Amino acid sequence: MSGELPTDTHKPENPSEKPLELQTDTITVDLKRMATDLNYGKQLSRGKGFRIYNEAFTKILGDDPSITQVQSRAYQFAHEAGVYIKSTNRVYFTANFQTCDPIALYSVDASTLEVSDDDFSGVVQANGACNYKDKILYS
């Protein structure tokens, strides 16, 4: 189900005061080693950052990639989808991780980093999403 950008913006009770730049690492993965060394594979999953499985990905990341924590809440509210829609300049994501609510839909403005609590009445149980013709399609 695709939808237009809602106007309701929800301010959480305890958001982090401002965006937080997280320390990241960028590691080019040795695919042969990963296939033969279980400990190497486990080591790759630790830490915050980017894992490069194909050198072409470095063109997307650029020379100095970073990760910014836009907001923090007391519960896991941002863990599915993560879809950027160019026409709205927003990243849409879903949350339904072991809460009493069946689904929660959010988006973040890529310019202001403001998080919105979105309400699309036609979305009942979204688990993820994708970009379809520059609109958000929840699945």
PDB file of C-alpha atoms in Angstrom:
ATOM      1  CA  MET A   1       0.000   0.000   0.000  1.00  0.00           C
ATOM      2  CA  SER A   2       1.510   3.324  -0.961  1.00  0.00           C
ATOM      3  CA  GLY A   3       0.612   6.541   0.783  1.00  0.00           C
ATOM      4  CA  GLU A   4       1.197  10.239   0.832  1.00  0.00           C
ATOM      5  CA  LEU A   5       3.382  11.832   3.454  1.00  0.00           C
ATOM      6  CA  PRO A   6       1.365  12.400   6.652  1.00  0.00           C
ATOM      7  CA  THR A   7       1.478  15.739   8.403  1.00  0.00           C
ATOM      8  CA  ASP A   8       1.328  14.470  12.001  1.00  0.00           C
ATOM      9  CA  THR A   9       4.689  14.673  13.752  1.00  0.00           C
ATOM     10  CA  HIS A  10       5.098  12.813  17.043  1.00  0.00           C
ATOM     11  CA  LYS A  11       7.619  13.983  19.625  1.00  0.00           C
ATOM     12  CA  PRO A  12       8.706  11.029  21.796  1.00  0.00           C
ATOM     13  CA  GLU A  13       8.922  11.397  25.548  1.00  0.00           C
ATOM     14  CA  ASN A  14      12.696  10.989  25.816  1.00  0.00           C
ATOM     15  CA  PRO A  15      14.397  11.484  22.462  1.00  0.00           C
ATOM     16  CA  SER A  16      18.096  12.109  22.463  1.00  0.00           C
ATOM     17  CA  GLU A  17      18.669  15.865  22.551  1.00  0.00           C
ATOM     18  CA  LYS A  18      20.456  16.058  19.217  1.00  0.00           C
ATOM     19  CA  PRO A  19      21.716  13.715  16.511  1.00  0.00           C
ATOM     20  CA  LEU A  20      24.694  11.689  17.655  1.00  0.00           C
ATOM     21  CA  GLU A  21      27.603  10.845  15.349  1.00  0.00           C
ATOM     22  CA  LEU A  22      28.570   7.245  16.041  1.00  0.00           C
ATOM     23  CA  GLN A  23      32.090   5.964  15.734  1.00  0.00           C
ATOM     24  CA  THR A  24      32.213   3.671  12.725  1.00  0.00           C
ATOM     25  CA  ASP A  25      34.615   1.381  10.996  1.00  0.00           C
ATOM     26  CA  THR A  26      34.780   0.429   7.329  1.00  0.00           C
ATOM     27  CA  ILE A  27      36.070  -3.054   6.586  1.00  0.00           C
ATOM     28  CA  THR A  28      36.594  -4.674   3.205  1.00  0.00           C
ATOM     29  CA  VAL A  29      35.565  -8.291   3.665  1.00  0.00           C
ATOM     30  CA  ASP A  30      37.924 -11.053   2.562  1.00  0.00           C
ATOM     31  CA  LEU A  31      35.332 -13.396   1.027  1.00  0.00           C
ATOM     32  CA  LYS A  32      37.648 -16.423   0.817  1.00  0.00           C
ATOM     33  CA  ARG A  33      38.650 -16.057   4.454  1.00  0.00           C
ATOM     34  CA  MET A  34      35.039 -15.586   5.512  1.00  0.00           C
ATOM     35  CA  ALA A  35      34.112 -18.858   3.771  1.00  0.00           C
ATOM     36  CA  THR A  36      36.820 -20.813   5.599  1.00  0.00           C
ATOM     37  CA  ASP A  37      37.276 -19.084   8.969  1.00  0.00           C
ATOM     38  CA  LEU A  38      34.250 -19.036  11.282  1.00  0.00           C
ATOM     39  CA  ASN A  39      35.958 -16.704  13.769  1.00  0.00           C
ATOM     40  CA  TYR A  40      36.636 -14.155  11.017  1.00  0.00           C
ATOM     41  CA  GLY A  41      32.935 -14.159  10.128  1.00  0.00           C
ATOM     42  CA  LYS A  42      31.974 -13.630  13.774  1.00  0.00           C
ATOM     43  CA  GLN A  43      34.487 -10.797  14.102  1.00  0.00           C
ATOM     44  CA  LEU A  44      32.935  -8.996  11.122  1.00  0.00           C
ATOM     45  CA  SER A  45      29.554  -8.829  12.842  1.00  0.00           C
ATOM     46  CA  ARG A  46      30.944  -6.888  15.796  1.00  0.00           C
ATOM     47  CA  GLY A  47      31.111  -3.134  15.872  1.00  0.00           C
ATOM     48  CA  LYS A  48      29.228  -0.353  14.164  1.00  0.00           C
ATOM     49  CA  GLY A  49      30.039   0.432  10.618  1.00  0.00           C
ATOM     50  CA  PHE A  50      30.140  -0.692   7.041  1.00  0.00           C
ATOM     51  CA  ARG A  51      31.180  -4.075   5.652  1.00  0.00           C
ATOM     52  CA  ILE A  52      32.234  -3.944   2.018  1.00  0.00           C
ATOM     53  CA  TYR A  53      31.564  -7.160   0.110  1.00  0.00           C
ATOM     54  CA  ASN A  54      32.041  -5.557  -3.317  1.00  0.00           C
ATOM     55  CA  GLU A  55      34.431  -2.674  -4.091  1.00  0.00           C
ATOM     56  CA  ALA A  56      31.693  -0.918  -6.102  1.00  0.00           C
ATOM     57  CA  PHE A  57      29.996  -0.171  -2.757  1.00  0.00           C
ATOM     58  CA  THR A  58      32.800   2.276  -1.924  1.00  0.00           C
ATOM     59  CA  LYS A  59      31.471   4.550  -4.684  1.00  0.00           C
ATOM     60  CA  ILE A  60      28.190   4.783  -2.778  1.00  0.00           C
ATOM     61  CA  LEU A  61      29.833   5.315   0.616  1.00  0.00           C
ATOM     62  CA  GLY A  62      32.385   7.892  -0.478  1.00  0.00           C
ATOM     63  CA  ASP A  63      35.730   8.575   1.187  1.00  0.00           C
ATOM     64  CA  ASP A  64      34.560   9.202   4.758  1.00  0.00           C
ATOM     65  CA  PRO A  65      31.253   7.421   5.519  1.00  0.00           C
ATOM     66  CA  SER A  66      29.535   7.970   8.856  1.00  0.00           C
ATOM     67  CA  ILE A  67      26.519   6.821  10.827  1.00  0.00           C
ATOM     68  CA  THR A  68      24.303   9.257  12.729  1.00  0.00           C
ATOM     69  CA  GLN A  69      21.904   8.193  15.469  1.00  0.00           C
ATOM     70  CA  VAL A  70      18.957  10.497  14.804  1.00  0.00           C
ATOM     71  CA  GLN A  71      16.880   9.551  17.829  1.00  0.00           C
ATOM     72  CA  SER A  72      16.866   7.141  20.760  1.00  0.00           C
ATOM     73  CA  ARG A  73      13.822   5.758  22.553  1.00  0.00           C
ATOM     74  CA  ALA A  74      13.313   3.385  25.463  1.00  0.00           C
ATOM     75  CA  TYR A  75      11.974   0.714  23.099  1.00  0.00           C
ATOM     76  CA  GLN A  76      13.074  -0.686  19.727  1.00  0.00           C
ATOM     77  CA  PHE A  77      11.223   1.602  17.354  1.00  0.00           C
ATOM     78  CA  ALA A  78      13.389   1.523  14.230  1.00  0.00           C
ATOM     79  CA  HIS A  79      14.319  -1.881  12.898  1.00  0.00           C
ATOM     80  CA  GLU A  80      12.532  -2.724   9.620  1.00  0.00           C
ATOM     81  CA  ALA A  81      12.366  -1.291   6.083  1.00  0.00           C
ATOM     82  CA  GLY A  82      14.649   1.755   5.950  1.00  0.00           C
ATOM     83  CA  VAL A  83      13.508   2.960   2.522  1.00  0.00           C
ATOM     84  CA  TYR A  84      14.481   6.349   1.063  1.00  0.00           C
ATOM     85  CA  ILE A  85      11.920   8.111  -1.166  1.00  0.00           C
ATOM     86  CA  LYS A  86      13.518  10.888  -3.197  1.00  0.00           C
ATOM     87  CA  SER A  87      10.305  12.871  -3.847  1.00  0.00           C
ATOM     88  CA  THR A  88       9.691  13.321  -0.096  1.00  0.00           C
ATOM     89  CA  ASN A  89      13.363  13.306   0.967  1.00  0.00           C
ATOM     90  CA  ARG A  90      12.424  10.934   3.775  1.00  0.00           C
ATOM     91  CA  VAL A  91      13.498   7.503   5.006  1.00  0.00           C
ATOM     92  CA  TYR A  92      10.511   5.344   6.001  1.00  0.00           C
ATOM     93  CA  PHE A  93      10.743   2.497   8.507  1.00  0.00           C
ATOM     94  CA  THR A  94       8.506   0.232  10.560  1.00  0.00           C
ATOM     95  CA  ALA A  95       8.510  -1.136  14.086  1.00  0.00           C
ATOM     96  CA  ASN A  96       6.574  -4.014  15.573  1.00  0.00           C
ATOM     97  CA  PHE A  97       9.166  -5.609  17.808  1.00  0.00           C
ATOM     98  CA  GLN A  98       7.352  -7.328  20.692  1.00  0.00           C
ATOM     99  CA  THR A  99       5.093  -4.423  21.560  1.00  0.00           C
ATOM    100  CA  CYS A 100       1.392  -4.392  22.226  1.00  0.00           C
ATOM    101  CA  ASP A 101       0.864  -2.316  19.078  1.00  0.00           C
ATOM    102  CA  PRO A 102       0.604  -4.446  15.948  1.00  0.00           C
ATOM    103  CA  ILE A 103       2.600  -1.992  13.840  1.00  0.00           C
ATOM    104  CA  ALA A 104       4.120   1.457  13.996  1.00  0.00           C
ATOM    105  CA  LEU A 105       5.178   3.469  10.952  1.00  0.00           C
ATOM    106  CA  TYR A 106       7.779   6.222  11.073  1.00  0.00           C
ATOM    107  CA  SER A 107       9.792   8.400   8.747  1.00  0.00           C
ATOM    108  CA  VAL A 108      12.730  10.744   9.146  1.00  0.00           C
ATOM    109  CA  ASP A 109      13.313  13.883   7.097  1.00  0.00           C
ATOM    110  CA  ALA A 110      16.745  13.551   5.473  1.00  0.00           C
ATOM    111  CA  SER A 111      17.391  17.315   5.729  1.00  0.00           C
ATOM    112  CA  THR A 112      16.155  18.170   9.227  1.00  0.00           C
ATOM    113  CA  LEU A 113      16.471  14.677  10.809  1.00  0.00           C
ATOM    114  CA  GLU A 114      13.018  15.159  12.356  1.00  0.00           C
ATOM    115  CA  VAL A 115      11.254  11.840  13.034  1.00  0.00           C
ATOM    116  CA  SER A 116       7.527  11.596  12.280  1.00  0.00           C
ATOM    117  CA  ASP A 117       5.034   9.083  13.608  1.00  0.00           C
ATOM    118  CA  ASP A 118       3.186   8.226  10.384  1.00  0.00           C
ATOM    119  CA  ASP A 119      -0.375   6.985  10.085  1.00  0.00           C
ATOM    120  CA  PHE A 120      -1.375   5.176   6.912  1.00  0.00           C
ATOM    121  CA  SER A 121      -4.781   3.653   7.667  1.00  0.00           C
ATOM    122  CA  GLY A 122      -4.466   1.083   4.869  1.00  0.00           C
ATOM    123  CA  VAL A 123      -1.350  -0.486   6.375  1.00  0.00           C
ATOM    124  CA  VAL A 124      -2.349  -3.215   8.808  1.00  0.00           C
ATOM    125  CA  GLN A 125       0.714  -5.397   9.470  1.00  0.00           C
ATOM    126  CA  ALA A 126       3.748  -4.023   7.667  1.00  0.00           C
ATOM    127  CA  ASN A 127       6.958  -5.907   8.313  1.00  0.00           C
ATOM    128  CA  GLY A 128       9.115  -4.069   5.817  1.00  0.00           C
ATOM    129  CA  ALA A 129       8.874  -1.901   2.737  1.00  0.00           C
ATOM    130  CA  CYS A 130      10.409  -1.066  -0.614  1.00  0.00           C
ATOM    131  CA  ASN A 131      10.585   1.847  -3.025  1.00  0.00           C
ATOM    132  CA  TYR A 132       8.025   1.346  -5.797  1.00  0.00           C
ATOM    133  CA  LYS A 133       7.865   4.088  -8.436  1.00  0.00           C
ATOM    134  CA  ASP A 134       9.196   6.623  -5.903  1.00  0.00           C
ATOM    135  CA  LYS A 135       6.476   5.781  -3.375  1.00  0.00           C
ATOM    136  CA  ILE A 136       6.646   3.699  -0.239  1.00  0.00           C
ATOM    137  CA  LEU A 137       5.233   0.175  -0.598  1.00  0.00           C
ATOM    138  CA  TYR A 138       4.798  -1.557   2.766  1.00  0.00           C
ATOM    139  CA  SER A 139       4.953  -5.351   2.813  1.00  0.00           C
TER     140      SER A 139
END
